[in-house]
CSV table of C-alpha atoms in Angstrom, one decimal:
chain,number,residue,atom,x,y,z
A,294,UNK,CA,-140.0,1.5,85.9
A,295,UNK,CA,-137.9,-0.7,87.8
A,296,UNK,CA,-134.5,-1.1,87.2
A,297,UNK,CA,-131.7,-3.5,88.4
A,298,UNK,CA,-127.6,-2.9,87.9
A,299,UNK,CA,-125.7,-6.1,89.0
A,300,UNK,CA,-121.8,-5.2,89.7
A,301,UNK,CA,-118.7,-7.0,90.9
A,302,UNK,CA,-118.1,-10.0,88.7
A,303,UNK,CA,-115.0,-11.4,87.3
A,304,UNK,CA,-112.1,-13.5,87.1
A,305,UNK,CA,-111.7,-15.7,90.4
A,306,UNK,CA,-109.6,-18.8,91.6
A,307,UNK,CA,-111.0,-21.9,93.0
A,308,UNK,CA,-111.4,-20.7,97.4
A,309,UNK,CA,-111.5,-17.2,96.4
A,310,UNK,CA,-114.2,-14.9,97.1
A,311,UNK,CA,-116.4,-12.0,95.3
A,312,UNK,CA,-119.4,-10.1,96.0
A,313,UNK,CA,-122.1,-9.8,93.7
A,314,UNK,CA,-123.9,-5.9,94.0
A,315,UNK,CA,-127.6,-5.5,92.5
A,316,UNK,CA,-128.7,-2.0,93.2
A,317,UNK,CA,-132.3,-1.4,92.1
A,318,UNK,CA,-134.4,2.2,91.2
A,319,UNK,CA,-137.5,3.2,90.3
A,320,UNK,CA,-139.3,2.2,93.1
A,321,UNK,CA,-139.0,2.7,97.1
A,322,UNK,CA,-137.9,-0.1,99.1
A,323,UNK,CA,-140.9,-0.8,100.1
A,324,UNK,CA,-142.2,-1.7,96.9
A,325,UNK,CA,-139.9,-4.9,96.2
A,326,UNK,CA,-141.4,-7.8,97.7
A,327,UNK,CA,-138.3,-10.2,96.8
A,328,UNK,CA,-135.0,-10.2,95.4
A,329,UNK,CA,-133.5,-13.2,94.0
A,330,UNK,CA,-130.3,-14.1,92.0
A,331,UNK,CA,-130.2,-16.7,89.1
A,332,UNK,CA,-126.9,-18.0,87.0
A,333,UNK,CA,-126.6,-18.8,83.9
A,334,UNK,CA,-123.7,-21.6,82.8
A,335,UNK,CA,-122.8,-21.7,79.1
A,336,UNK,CA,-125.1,-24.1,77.4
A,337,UNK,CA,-127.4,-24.6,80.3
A,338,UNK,CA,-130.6,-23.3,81.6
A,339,UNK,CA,-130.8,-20.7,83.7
A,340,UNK,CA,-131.0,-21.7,87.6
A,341,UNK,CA,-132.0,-20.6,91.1
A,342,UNK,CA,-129.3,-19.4,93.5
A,343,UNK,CA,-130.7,-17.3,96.7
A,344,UNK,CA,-133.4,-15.4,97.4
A,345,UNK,CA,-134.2,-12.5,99.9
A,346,UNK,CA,-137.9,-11.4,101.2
A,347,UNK,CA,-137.2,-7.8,101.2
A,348,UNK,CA,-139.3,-7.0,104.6
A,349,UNK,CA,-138.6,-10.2,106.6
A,350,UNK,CA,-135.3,-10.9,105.5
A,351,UNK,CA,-135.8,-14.4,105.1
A,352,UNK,CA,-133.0,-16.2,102.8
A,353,UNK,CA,-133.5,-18.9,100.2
A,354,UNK,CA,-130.4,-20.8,98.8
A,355,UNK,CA,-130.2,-23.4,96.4
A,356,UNK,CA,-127.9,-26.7,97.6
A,357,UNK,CA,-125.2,-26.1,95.5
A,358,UNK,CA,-124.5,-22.7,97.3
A,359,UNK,CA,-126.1,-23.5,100.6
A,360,UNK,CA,-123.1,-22.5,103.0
A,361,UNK,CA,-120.9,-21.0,100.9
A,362,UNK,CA,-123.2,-18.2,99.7
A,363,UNK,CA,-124.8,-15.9,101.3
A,364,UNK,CA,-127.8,-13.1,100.4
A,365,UNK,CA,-128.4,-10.1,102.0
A,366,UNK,CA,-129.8,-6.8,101.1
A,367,UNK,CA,-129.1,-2.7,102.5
A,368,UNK,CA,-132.5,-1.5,102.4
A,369,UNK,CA,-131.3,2.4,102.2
A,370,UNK,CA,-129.6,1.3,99.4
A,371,UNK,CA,-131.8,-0.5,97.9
A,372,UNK,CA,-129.5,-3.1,97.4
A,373,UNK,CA,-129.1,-6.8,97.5
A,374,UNK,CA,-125.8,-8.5,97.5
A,375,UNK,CA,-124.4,-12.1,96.8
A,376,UNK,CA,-121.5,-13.1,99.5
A,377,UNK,CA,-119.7,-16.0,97.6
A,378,UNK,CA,-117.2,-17.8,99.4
A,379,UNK,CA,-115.2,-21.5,98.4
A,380,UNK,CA,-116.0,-20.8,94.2
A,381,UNK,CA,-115.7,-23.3,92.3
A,382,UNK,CA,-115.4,-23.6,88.5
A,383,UNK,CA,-119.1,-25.1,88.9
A,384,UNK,CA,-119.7,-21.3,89.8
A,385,UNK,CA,-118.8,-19.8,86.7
A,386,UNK,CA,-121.9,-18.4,85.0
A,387,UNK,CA,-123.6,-14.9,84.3
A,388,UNK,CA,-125.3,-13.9,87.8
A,389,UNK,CA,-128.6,-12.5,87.3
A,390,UNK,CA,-130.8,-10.1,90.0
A,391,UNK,CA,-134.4,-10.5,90.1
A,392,UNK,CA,-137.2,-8.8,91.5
A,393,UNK,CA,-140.6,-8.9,92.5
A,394,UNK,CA,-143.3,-6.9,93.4
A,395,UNK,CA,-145.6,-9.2,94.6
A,396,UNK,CA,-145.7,-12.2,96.7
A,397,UNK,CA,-144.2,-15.4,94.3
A,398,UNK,CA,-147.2,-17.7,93.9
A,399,UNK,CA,-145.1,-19.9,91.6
A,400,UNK,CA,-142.2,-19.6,94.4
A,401,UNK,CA,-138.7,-17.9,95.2
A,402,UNK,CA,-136.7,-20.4,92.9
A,403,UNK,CA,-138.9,-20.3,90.1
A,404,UNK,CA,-137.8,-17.5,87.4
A,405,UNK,CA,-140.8,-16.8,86.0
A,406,UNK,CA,-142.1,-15.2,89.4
A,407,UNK,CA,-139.7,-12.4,89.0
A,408,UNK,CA,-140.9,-9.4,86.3
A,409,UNK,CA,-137.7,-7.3,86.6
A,410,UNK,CA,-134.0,-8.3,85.4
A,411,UNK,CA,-131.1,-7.0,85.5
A,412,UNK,CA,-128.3,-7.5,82.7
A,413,UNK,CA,-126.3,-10.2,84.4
A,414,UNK,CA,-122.5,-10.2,85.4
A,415,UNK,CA,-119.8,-12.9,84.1
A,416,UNK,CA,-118.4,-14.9,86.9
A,417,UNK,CA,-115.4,-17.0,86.0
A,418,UNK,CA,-113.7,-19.4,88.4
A,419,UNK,CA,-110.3,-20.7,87.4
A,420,UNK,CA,-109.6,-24.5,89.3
């Protein structure tokens, strides 16, 4: 069984920084074929943020975070982390790791090609 354990949230200002943590078990590296982080904004839908191929290391960012967040992951660790930089109070949401096990066929940014969550982290930017 897979689990996933998402750290490092909280209380920001507008141009700080944080790092998001999601450290996942149950499975060797190996195993996880993609990791991904979503946010969730009070009274929206869920959304894409970035995305990590776990063996390639090839990144996937949504616009919004394009160059201000960055994805990256410690294989002997087995964790992926969330670099934000320049918040904004668009930012604030509950951060959510994914991961897959198998190669997305509906893609990266899609949330229903992710079986395993973890149990978010609250993000709040103060402008």
């Amino acid at each position: 069984q897979v689990q996933l354990v998402e750290s490092g949230g909280g209380l920001a200002q507008a141009g700080d920084s944080l790092r998001l943590s999601c450290a996942a078990s149950g499975r060797t590296f190996s195993s996880y074929y993609a990791m991904s982080w979503f946010r969730q904004a009070p009274g929206k839908e869920r959304e894409f943020v970035a995305a990590i191929n776990w063996s390639l290391g090839s990144t996937y960012y949504a616009d919004s975070v394009k160059g201000r967040f960055t994805i990256s992951r410690d294989n002997a660790k087995n964790t992926v982390y969330l670099q934000m930089n320049s918040l904004n109070a668009e930012d604030t949401a509950v951060y959510y790791c994914a991961t897959t096990l198998r190669r997305p066929i509906a893609g990266y940014r899609n949330s229903a090609a992710y079986e395993y969550w973890g149990q978010g982290t609250q993000v709040t930017v103060s402008s």
